[in-house]
Amino acid sequence: MILCKYTKLDRAVYLGHLDVLKMFGMAIRRTAIPVAYSMGFNKHILLYMSQPLSLGLASECEYFCIDSPCDPDEFAEKMNSSLPEGIRLTKAFFVQKNPNIAGLMCAADYTAEFADRNYDPDDILKITEKPAIEMEIVSKGVKKIKDIKPLIYDISIENNFLKFCLACGNSNLKADRFISYITETTGIRFSGFITKKHLYTAVNGKLTDIDDYLGK
Amino acid sequence: MREDIKQILSQVEKPARYAGGEFNSLPVKPSAAIKFLLCFPDVYEVAMSNLGIKILYEILNRNEDISCEMCYAPWPDMAKLLKDNDISLFGLSSQTSMRDFDIVGFSMQYEMSYTNMLYMLDLGNIPLLRKERSEKDPIIIAGGPCCINPFPLVDFVDIFCIGDGEYNDEKLCMLLKQAKTSGMSRADFLKMASDIEGIYVPEIENYVKRAVVPLEEAVFPTKVQIPNVEAVHNRAMLELFRGCSRGCRFCQAGMIYRPVRNRTVETLTKYALDLVKNNGFEEISLSSLSTCDYPDLKQLLTAIKPELDKRGVHISLPSTRVDSFEAQYAEDSRLSSITFAPEAGTQRLRDVINKNVTEEDIFNSMKFAFEKGYSSVKLYFMIGLPTETEEDLAGIVDIASRIKKLYRECAVSKKQLSITISTSTLVPKPFTPFQWERQISLAEIEQRQTYLKTELKKIGVKYKWHDGLTSRLETALARGDSKLGKVILSAYENGAIFDSWDEFFDFEKWQNAFDKFNIVIDEYTSEIPVDANLPWDKIDVGIDKEFLKREREKAYAKVLTQDCRKICNDCGIRVAYPEIYSEFCKKRVDR
């Protein structure tokens, strides 16, 4: 199987999960790369995507896995000439089986750009110094107060960007919710897209980039 | 991307509708002399299924002096966000505001999209009435089948393209470029535009003759924008020919696209293969008014089938003659359903409308399909056809029950048969032999629908029908005159948008608009005396009014008119477009 890492940037951030799946399907058909199809009544390409990304979030670390006899580099090259703006394959390599990224991942790095320079970095850093960070979460129509502090692994400011690392996977904190929380509590505003930069798995209790973990 | 647009896209449903960046989008040319915004007044997923705008997008962008981008009617949630944030409707590629384009063109495919044109202009901050537009406002143009009778829209549109759009949009752009360079006034530009064949300028009220292009030479797009959100019809579209030789008397398309113009097999084969390679669709639709009439269909299918099979692409063909050789090529492995449009329930009424289909045709096709394993049938009929009686309605029920019987006798599928019957109400359209006919009243529409509902239920057949109020409004707008402009505007001001959507259509908004100006809809739906002047008499489509009258008389006499491929019926086209006629029609007659 070929595991592909891809970006979802610019206008492509507005494509829904299923739209992306269909988009890849059409791109594969355009390139005429041989891939495995389902055997069922309505034949479709067997393409396994990682966890859906929230609509409106940009990412440099999305993954999908596909069964194809094509050389991975050739696969990436052909696909990249057939993908819309913002979607690019940045890595493609052979894997023995689908590594199930959704099950491996436990954290992700994000960046968000400050809308202007009128903010006090301490306002943000102060949040993380609190013993508990209580955020209201509406889940299935029920409002709940949740302490999100254990889900925030790191936070820093660099070149007008807020960089932060949040839990993702089984215990999860959505980056867009976290940013809304900051805006609501501090009044600090952000512009552009929140971008997911790296995806991590835990190896011996240490966060390891999925790519390193897979040896690529 | 514009920051203000980013902000609202994060709040809107299906933001990909407004994001642009579709694969196969053509590059914006910021320094092009003419910026053209091509609009389709319906939601993204519907618009993306339309072939006409894809043809124009390709033609306009091939010209170095023109930069064309697309715009569709935003869903009301987006419209609200645009208004609340004071953002003007914009072109999807460059996010340029509508009012900063030189030309804004609308494709008018159905009457129920008229208010959406106003809705889009309004969201683009462009004065709705052409008289209120100034030198700096874009030129508003419109084309498409509805514009064959432009008069209900003359208050809003500066220029109409009547007939085929392949050449005229580009000609207008080039003329505007020239006008801009020479500092010509808007009024002078409009005057000059009115000299182009196929262009109607309401300000000038010029004589206009429909534009007809030789199809084989015309541009056809084989790289089309791939929608971000799945379109209603997600398939490649190949137009085999334009026009139709059958002459059904209710059918406007069959009249106003004459003469029949075929593309050659060589050209079509190339287009089909390019379409498949460039776009990645799983299905290709061979579309034309009556696709199975394409003279070299077998040859075309033979040529494209191997490559399509290799790529796993289905061919979709209208199944009007499923016992034919061609049907095997279009065979759907899923054997989903077969569709047939007898239009009327008895042979007598089918003769009235010149629908050259016999019961034998219907039942042979059904038998063939059932033996193949099909178990689902869709049938389309019209109600309110001239001379229709209860016997004709009973004929519809009779056909359904005989299909059921046939299925019991010869089906190979073990599934239960599913029959769906849909009826629409005749909308008597301009330039058809039925253009003078009355549309049956709302009470009659509902009474006939109730009859079918009851009778079809008894035999377990699903029944779908078109809303009668919509049909009445369609007739009024299709046969309308310039008096209706104020009614359309008033309906829009009452909140009418997306009228073609059941969940939005509210007849009361229209009724109030008609009432406001003391205009009764019946004025437009009742019979028109045959010697009356018709609003659309001012448009020359190349069809003789005498031919239409003859056809109407033959309808009442139940006399059939032959297919134009067999003999020339002297509809006027031969005289009006001698070059195109001799090239595409006569040759076929001689054969």
Short mmCIF file of N, CA and C in Angstrom, two decimals, chain A residues 10-12 14-16 19-20 22 25-27 29-32 37 41-43 55 81-85 189-193, chain B residues 1 3 6-7 9-10 15-16 19-21 23 92-95 226 228-230 234 277-282 311-313 334:
data_model
loop_
_atom_site.label_atom_id
_atom_site.label_comp_id
_atom_site.label_asym_id
_atom_site.label_seq_id
_atom_site.Cartn_x
_atom_site.Cartn_y
_atom_site.Cartn_z
N ASP A 10 -5.14 26.93 1.70
CA ASP A 10 -5.83 27.94 0.89
C ASP A 10 -7.31 27.62 0.73
N ARG A 11 -7.77 27.66 -0.52
CA ARG A 11 -9.21 27.47 -0.75
C ARG A 11 -9.67 26.08 -0.41
N ALA A 12 -8.74 25.13 -0.44
CA ALA A 12 -9.12 23.74 -0.18
C ALA A 12 -9.57 23.51 1.26
N TYR A 14 -11.94 24.65 2.59
CA TYR A 14 -13.41 24.63 2.63
C TYR A 14 -14.02 23.35 2.09
N LEU A 15 -13.17 22.46 1.61
CA LEU A 15 -13.71 21.18 1.12
C LEU A 15 -14.02 20.28 2.30
N GLY A 16 -15.21 19.71 2.30
CA GLY A 16 -15.58 18.78 3.36
C GLY A 16 -14.84 17.45 3.19
N ASP A 19 -16.03 15.48 0.23
CA ASP A 19 -15.66 16.16 -1.01
C ASP A 19 -14.19 15.87 -1.33
N VAL A 20 -13.36 15.82 -0.30
CA VAL A 20 -11.94 15.53 -0.52
C VAL A 20 -11.78 14.10 -1.04
N LYS A 22 -13.96 12.37 -2.73
CA LYS A 22 -14.41 12.34 -4.13
C LYS A 22 -13.37 12.99 -5.04
N GLY A 25 -10.65 10.68 -5.72
CA GLY A 25 -11.15 9.66 -6.65
C GLY A 25 -11.07 10.14 -8.09
N MET A 26 -11.52 11.37 -8.31
CA MET A 26 -11.50 11.91 -9.67
C MET A 26 -10.07 12.14 -10.13
N ALA A 27 -9.20 12.59 -9.24
CA ALA A 27 -7.80 12.82 -9.61
C ALA A 27 -7.16 11.50 -10.03
N ARG A 29 -8.66 8.91 -11.26
CA ARG A 29 -9.22 8.52 -12.55
C ARG A 29 -8.58 9.32 -13.70
N ARG A 30 -8.31 10.59 -13.43
CA ARG A 30 -7.66 11.41 -14.47
C ARG A 30 -6.26 10.89 -14.78
N THR A 31 -5.53 10.52 -13.74
CA THR A 31 -4.15 10.08 -13.96
C THR A 31 -4.10 8.67 -14.53
N ALA A 32 -5.21 7.94 -14.40
CA ALA A 32 -5.30 6.54 -14.84
C ALA A 32 -4.28 5.64 -14.12
N TYR A 37 -10.04 -1.41 -6.42
CA TYR A 37 -11.44 -1.01 -6.29
C TYR A 37 -12.17 -1.99 -5.39
N PHE A 41 -21.30 -3.87 -5.32
CA PHE A 41 -22.32 -3.54 -6.30
C PHE A 41 -21.99 -2.20 -6.96
N ASN A 42 -21.68 -1.21 -6.14
CA ASN A 42 -21.25 0.08 -6.66
C ASN A 42 -19.75 0.19 -6.46
N LYS A 43 -19.01 -0.10 -7.52
CA LYS A 43 -17.55 -0.11 -7.40
C LYS A 43 -17.02 1.26 -7.00
N LEU A 55 -13.90 21.49 9.20
CA LEU A 55 -14.05 22.37 8.04
C LEU A 55 -13.53 23.77 8.41
N SER A 81 0.02 16.67 -10.37
CA SER A 81 -0.34 17.43 -11.57
C SER A 81 -1.85 17.41 -11.78
N SER A 82 -2.56 16.74 -10.89
CA SER A 82 -3.99 16.56 -11.11
C SER A 82 -4.84 16.94 -9.90
N LEU A 83 -4.26 17.77 -9.02
CA LEU A 83 -4.99 18.14 -7.81
C LEU A 83 -5.30 19.64 -7.80
N PRO A 84 -6.42 20.00 -7.18
CA PRO A 84 -6.78 21.43 -7.15
C PRO A 84 -5.87 22.21 -6.20
N GLU A 85 -6.00 23.52 -6.33
CA GLU A 85 -5.26 24.47 -5.49
C GLU A 85 -5.33 24.07 -4.01
N ARG A 189 -7.58 38.68 18.85
CA ARG A 189 -8.17 38.14 17.63
C ARG A 189 -7.11 37.58 16.70
N PHE A 190 -7.56 36.62 15.93
CA PHE A 190 -6.66 35.95 14.98
C PHE A 190 -7.19 36.12 13.57
N SER A 191 -6.29 36.01 12.60
CA SER A 191 -6.76 36.11 11.22
C SER A 191 -6.34 34.86 10.46
N GLY A 192 -6.88 34.70 9.29
CA GLY A 192 -6.46 33.58 8.44
C GLY A 192 -6.88 32.24 9.00
N PHE A 193 -6.20 31.23 8.54
CA PHE A 193 -6.58 29.87 8.94
C PHE A 193 -5.71 29.37 10.08
N MET B 1 -6.72 34.97 -0.71
CA MET B 1 -8.15 35.10 -0.41
C MET B 1 -8.43 36.35 0.41
N GLU B 3 -9.70 38.56 3.27
CA GLU B 3 -9.90 38.27 4.69
C GLU B 3 -11.38 38.36 5.08
N LYS B 6 -13.04 35.25 3.97
CA LYS B 6 -12.66 34.14 4.86
C LYS B 6 -13.51 34.14 6.13
N GLN B 7 -13.70 35.33 6.68
CA GLN B 7 -14.47 35.42 7.93
C GLN B 7 -15.88 34.88 7.76
N LEU B 9 -16.96 32.84 5.37
CA LEU B 9 -16.99 31.44 4.95
C LEU B 9 -16.90 30.48 6.13
N SER B 10 -16.31 30.98 7.23
CA SER B 10 -16.21 30.09 8.39
C SER B 10 -17.56 29.94 9.08
N PRO B 15 -19.24 25.87 2.68
CA PRO B 15 -18.43 27.00 2.20
C PRO B 15 -17.74 26.73 0.86
N ALA B 16 -17.55 25.46 0.53
CA ALA B 16 -16.86 25.13 -0.73
C ALA B 16 -17.62 25.66 -1.95
N ALA B 19 -15.89 29.02 -2.43
CA ALA B 19 -14.44 29.13 -2.24
C ALA B 19 -13.69 29.27 -3.55
N GLY B 20 -14.27 28.82 -4.65
CA GLY B 20 -13.55 28.83 -5.92
C GLY B 20 -12.42 27.80 -5.89
N GLY B 21 -11.45 27.96 -6.80
CA GLY B 21 -10.30 27.05 -6.81
C GLY B 21 -10.62 25.68 -7.35
N PHE B 23 -10.75 22.45 -9.63
CA PHE B 23 -9.78 21.89 -10.57
C PHE B 23 -10.26 22.21 -11.99
N LEU B 92 -15.96 34.00 -8.29
CA LEU B 92 -15.39 33.00 -7.40
C LEU B 92 -13.87 32.87 -7.51
N SER B 93 -13.30 33.17 -8.67
CA SER B 93 -11.86 32.95 -8.81
C SER B 93 -11.05 34.08 -8.17
N SER B 94 -11.33 35.32 -8.55
CA SER B 94 -10.51 36.43 -8.05
C SER B 94 -11.16 37.13 -6.87
N GLN B 95 -12.38 36.77 -6.54
CA GLN B 95 -13.14 37.40 -5.46
C GLN B 95 -13.34 38.90 -5.70
N ILE B 226 -14.26 21.21 -12.16
CA ILE B 226 -14.77 20.09 -11.35
C ILE B 226 -15.33 20.69 -10.05
N ASN B 228 -16.46 21.67 -6.42
CA ASN B 228 -15.95 21.37 -5.07
C ASN B 228 -16.94 20.55 -4.28
N VAL B 229 -18.22 20.81 -4.54
CA VAL B 229 -19.29 20.08 -3.87
C VAL B 229 -19.99 19.31 -4.97
N GLU B 230 -20.29 18.07 -4.74
CA GLU B 230 -20.83 17.24 -5.81
C GLU B 230 -22.07 17.86 -6.45
N ASN B 234 -23.32 14.64 -11.77
CA ASN B 234 -21.86 14.62 -11.71
C ASN B 234 -21.34 13.74 -12.84
N LYS B 277 -10.45 11.77 -20.08
CA LYS B 277 -9.08 11.92 -19.57
C LYS B 277 -8.92 13.17 -18.70
N ASN B 278 -9.53 14.25 -19.11
CA ASN B 278 -9.28 15.53 -18.44
C ASN B 278 -10.05 15.74 -17.16
N ASN B 279 -11.11 14.97 -16.96
CA ASN B 279 -11.99 15.31 -15.85
C ASN B 279 -12.15 14.25 -14.77
N GLY B 280 -12.09 12.99 -15.17
CA GLY B 280 -12.17 11.94 -14.15
C GLY B 280 -13.58 11.52 -13.75
N PHE B 281 -14.57 11.89 -14.56
CA PHE B 281 -15.93 11.47 -14.23
C PHE B 281 -16.10 9.95 -14.40
N GLU B 282 -17.08 9.39 -13.70
CA GLU B 282 -17.36 7.97 -13.82
C GLU B 282 -18.42 7.71 -14.88
N ARG B 311 -11.36 2.58 -18.61
CA ARG B 311 -11.33 3.53 -17.51
C ARG B 311 -12.54 3.40 -16.58
N GLY B 312 -13.37 2.41 -16.83
CA GLY B 312 -14.53 2.19 -15.97
C GLY B 312 -15.54 3.31 -16.04
N VAL B 313 -15.72 3.89 -17.23
CA VAL B 313 -16.68 5.00 -17.37
C VAL B 313 -17.97 4.48 -18.01
N ARG B 334 -25.97 -2.00 -13.13
CA ARG B 334 -26.85 -2.01 -11.94
C ARG B 334 -28.31 -2.16 -12.33
#
